PDB file of C-alpha atoms in Angstrom:
ATOM      1  CA  MET A   1     -75.277 183.526 -61.451  1.00  0.00           C
ATOM      2  CA  MET A   2     -78.113 182.486 -63.708  1.00  0.00           C
ATOM      3  CA  TYR A   3     -76.814 184.666 -66.549  1.00  0.00           C
ATOM      4  CA  ILE A   4     -73.361 183.137 -66.274  1.00  0.00           C
ATOM      5  CA  LEU A   5     -74.869 179.676 -66.474  1.00  0.00           C
ATOM      6  CA  ALA A   6     -76.943 180.729 -69.495  1.00  0.00           C
ATOM      7  CA  ALA A   7     -73.837 182.075 -71.266  1.00  0.00           C
ATOM      8  CA  PHE A   8     -72.007 178.819 -70.538  1.00  0.00           C
ATOM      9  CA  VAL A   9     -74.915 176.646 -71.747  1.00  0.00           C
ATOM     10  CA  PHE A  10     -75.299 178.683 -74.937  1.00  0.00           C
ATOM     11  CA  GLY A  11     -71.547 178.285 -75.493  1.00  0.00           C
ATOM     12  CA  VAL A  12     -71.794 174.511 -75.086  1.00  0.00           C
ATOM     13  CA  ILE A  13     -74.694 174.377 -77.540  1.00  0.00           C
ATOM     14  CA  TYR A  14     -72.850 176.614 -80.009  1.00  0.00           C
ATOM     15  CA  GLY A  15     -69.653 174.563 -79.762  1.00  0.00           C
ATOM     16  CA  PHE A  16     -71.521 171.282 -80.119  1.00  0.00           C
ATOM     17  CA  ILE A  17     -73.731 172.282 -83.056  1.00  0.00           C
ATOM     18  CA  LYS A  18     -71.203 174.241 -85.111  1.00  0.00           C
ATOM     19  CA  PRO A  19     -68.877 171.788 -86.858  1.00  0.00           C
ATOM     20  CA  GLY A  20     -65.142 172.116 -86.388  1.00  0.00           C
ATOM     21  CA  LYS A  21     -63.142 173.885 -83.748  1.00  0.00           C
ATOM     22  CA  GLU A  22     -64.134 177.465 -82.998  1.00  0.00           C
ATOM     23  CA  ASN A  23     -61.644 180.316 -83.214  1.00  0.00           C
ATOM     24  CA  ARG A  24     -61.836 181.370 -79.582  1.00  0.00           C
ATOM     25  CA  MET A  25     -59.527 184.364 -79.939  1.00  0.00           C
ATOM     26  CA  LYS A  26     -61.740 185.740 -82.704  1.00  0.00           C
ATOM     27  CA  LEU A  27     -64.804 185.249 -80.491  1.00  0.00           C
ATOM     28  CA  LEU A  28     -63.048 187.055 -77.641  1.00  0.00           C
ATOM     29  CA  LYS A  29     -62.011 189.995 -79.848  1.00  0.00           C
ATOM     30  CA  GLU A  30     -65.486 190.323 -81.338  1.00  0.00           C
ATOM     31  CA  SER A  31     -67.145 190.214 -77.930  1.00  0.00           C
ATOM     32  CA  ALA A  32     -64.741 192.853 -76.620  1.00  0.00           C
ATOM     33  CA  ALA A  33     -65.581 195.084 -79.593  1.00  0.00           C
ATOM     34  CA  VAL A  34     -69.317 194.570 -79.096  1.00  0.00           C
ATOM     35  CA  GLY A  35     -68.983 195.235 -75.371  1.00  0.00           C
ATOM     36  CA  ILE A  36     -67.117 198.483 -75.976  1.00  0.00           C
ATOM     37  CA  LEU A  37     -69.654 199.577 -78.580  1.00  0.00           C
ATOM     38  CA  ILE A  38     -72.620 198.833 -76.308  1.00  0.00           C
ATOM     39  CA  GLY A  39     -70.840 200.541 -73.418  1.00  0.00           C
ATOM     40  CA  ILE A  40     -70.261 203.671 -75.510  1.00  0.00           C
ATOM     41  CA  VAL A  41     -73.886 203.745 -76.640  1.00  0.00           C
ATOM     42  CA  PHE A  42     -75.230 203.400 -73.091  1.00  0.00           C
ATOM     43  CA  GLY A  43     -72.670 205.900 -71.804  1.00  0.00           C
ATOM     44  CA  LEU A  44     -73.726 208.466 -74.396  1.00  0.00           C
ATOM     45  CA  LEU A  45     -77.389 207.804 -73.700  1.00  0.00           C
ATOM     46  CA  GLY A  46     -76.701 208.279 -70.021  1.00  0.00           C
ATOM     47  CA  THR A  47     -75.246 211.737 -70.584  1.00  0.00           C
ATOM     48  CA  ARG A  48     -78.582 212.804 -72.086  1.00  0.00           C
ATOM     49  CA  LEU A  49     -80.557 211.917 -68.966  1.00  0.00           C
ATOM     50  CA  PRO A  50     -80.790 214.958 -66.692  1.00  0.00           C
ATOM     51  CA  GLU A  51     -80.877 212.930 -63.470  1.00  0.00           C
ATOM     52  CA  LEU A  52     -77.536 211.224 -64.200  1.00  0.00           C
ATOM     53  CA  SER A  53     -74.171 212.866 -63.908  1.00  0.00           C
ATOM     54  CA  ASN A  54     -71.586 212.365 -66.622  1.00  0.00           C
ATOM     55  CA  ALA A  55     -69.426 210.325 -64.239  1.00  0.00           C
ATOM     56  CA  LEU A  56     -72.287 207.921 -63.572  1.00  0.00           C
ATOM     57  CA  ALA A  57     -72.974 207.611 -67.305  1.00  0.00           C
ATOM     58  CA  LEU A  58     -69.299 206.856 -67.957  1.00  0.00           C
ATOM     59  CA  GLY A  59     -69.279 204.296 -65.138  1.00  0.00           C
ATOM     60  CA  THR A  60     -72.369 202.646 -66.604  1.00  0.00           C
ATOM     61  CA  GLY A  61     -70.731 202.398 -70.019  1.00  0.00           C
ATOM     62  CA  VAL A  62     -67.552 200.892 -68.602  1.00  0.00           C
ATOM     63  CA  ALA A  63     -69.517 198.445 -66.432  1.00  0.00           C
ATOM     64  CA  ILE A  64     -71.555 197.236 -69.400  1.00  0.00           C
ATOM     65  CA  ALA A  65     -68.418 196.739 -71.490  1.00  0.00           C
ATOM     66  CA  ILE A  66     -66.837 194.692 -68.685  1.00  0.00           C
ATOM     67  CA  LEU A  67     -69.989 192.606 -68.210  1.00  0.00           C
ATOM     68  CA  VAL A  68     -70.232 191.753 -71.899  1.00  0.00           C
ATOM     69  CA  PHE A  69     -66.587 190.697 -71.883  1.00  0.00           C
ATOM     70  CA  PHE A  70     -67.138 188.668 -68.678  1.00  0.00           C
ATOM     71  CA  PHE A  71     -70.091 186.785 -70.162  1.00  0.00           C
ATOM     72  CA  ALA A  72     -68.134 186.210 -73.365  1.00  0.00           C
ATOM     73  CA  VAL A  73     -65.419 184.433 -71.393  1.00  0.00           C
ATOM     74  CA  PHE A  74     -67.981 181.963 -70.028  1.00  0.00           C
ATOM     75  CA  PHE A  75     -69.450 181.564 -73.518  1.00  0.00           C
ATOM     76  CA  ILE A  76     -65.994 180.739 -74.876  1.00  0.00           C
ATOM     77  CA  ILE A  77     -65.399 178.224 -72.079  1.00  0.00           C
ATOM     78  CA  GLY A  78     -68.718 176.672 -73.083  1.00  0.00           C
ATOM     79  CA  THR A  79     -67.595 176.417 -76.706  1.00  0.00           C
ATOM     80  CA  ALA A  80     -64.535 174.469 -75.553  1.00  0.00           C
ATOM     81  CA  VAL A  81     -66.788 172.019 -73.705  1.00  0.00           C
ATOM     82  CA  GLY A  82     -69.083 171.820 -76.747  1.00  0.00           C
ATOM     83  CA  ASP A  83     -66.138 171.059 -79.019  1.00  0.00           C
ATOM     84  CA  PHE A  84     -65.013 168.364 -76.598  1.00  0.00           C
ATOM     85  CA  LEU A  85     -68.490 166.800 -76.615  1.00  0.00           C
ATOM     86  CA  GLU A  86     -68.579 167.006 -80.409  1.00  0.00           C
ATOM     87  CA  ASN A  87     -65.255 165.130 -80.604  1.00  0.00           C
ATOM     88  CA  LEU A  88     -66.573 162.467 -78.202  1.00  0.00           C
ATOM     89  CA  ARG A  89     -69.639 162.000 -80.377  1.00  0.00           C
ATOM     90  CA  LYS A  90     -67.519 161.579 -83.535  1.00  0.00           C
ATOM     91  CA  SER A  91     -65.242 158.943 -82.022  1.00  0.00           C
TER      92      SER A  91
END
């Protein structure tokens, strides 16, 4: 729960500080790409550990990719709130 809140707060700060409206679809696509890349890296690293099976390594990679995407969604929601606060400050 604390990590979700941190992602949201960082999104609010990012949306408030960065001028203009953020391209949320671009942020979502980039976070999905980063999540998949990190998941692949951890999955491949997991196959090199003798105490892990390949299925567990694959599951770890997929779980990490999903978590990164999940946190990105809360970050993007935070950017929407930050943009809203920025607009309130301007008016």
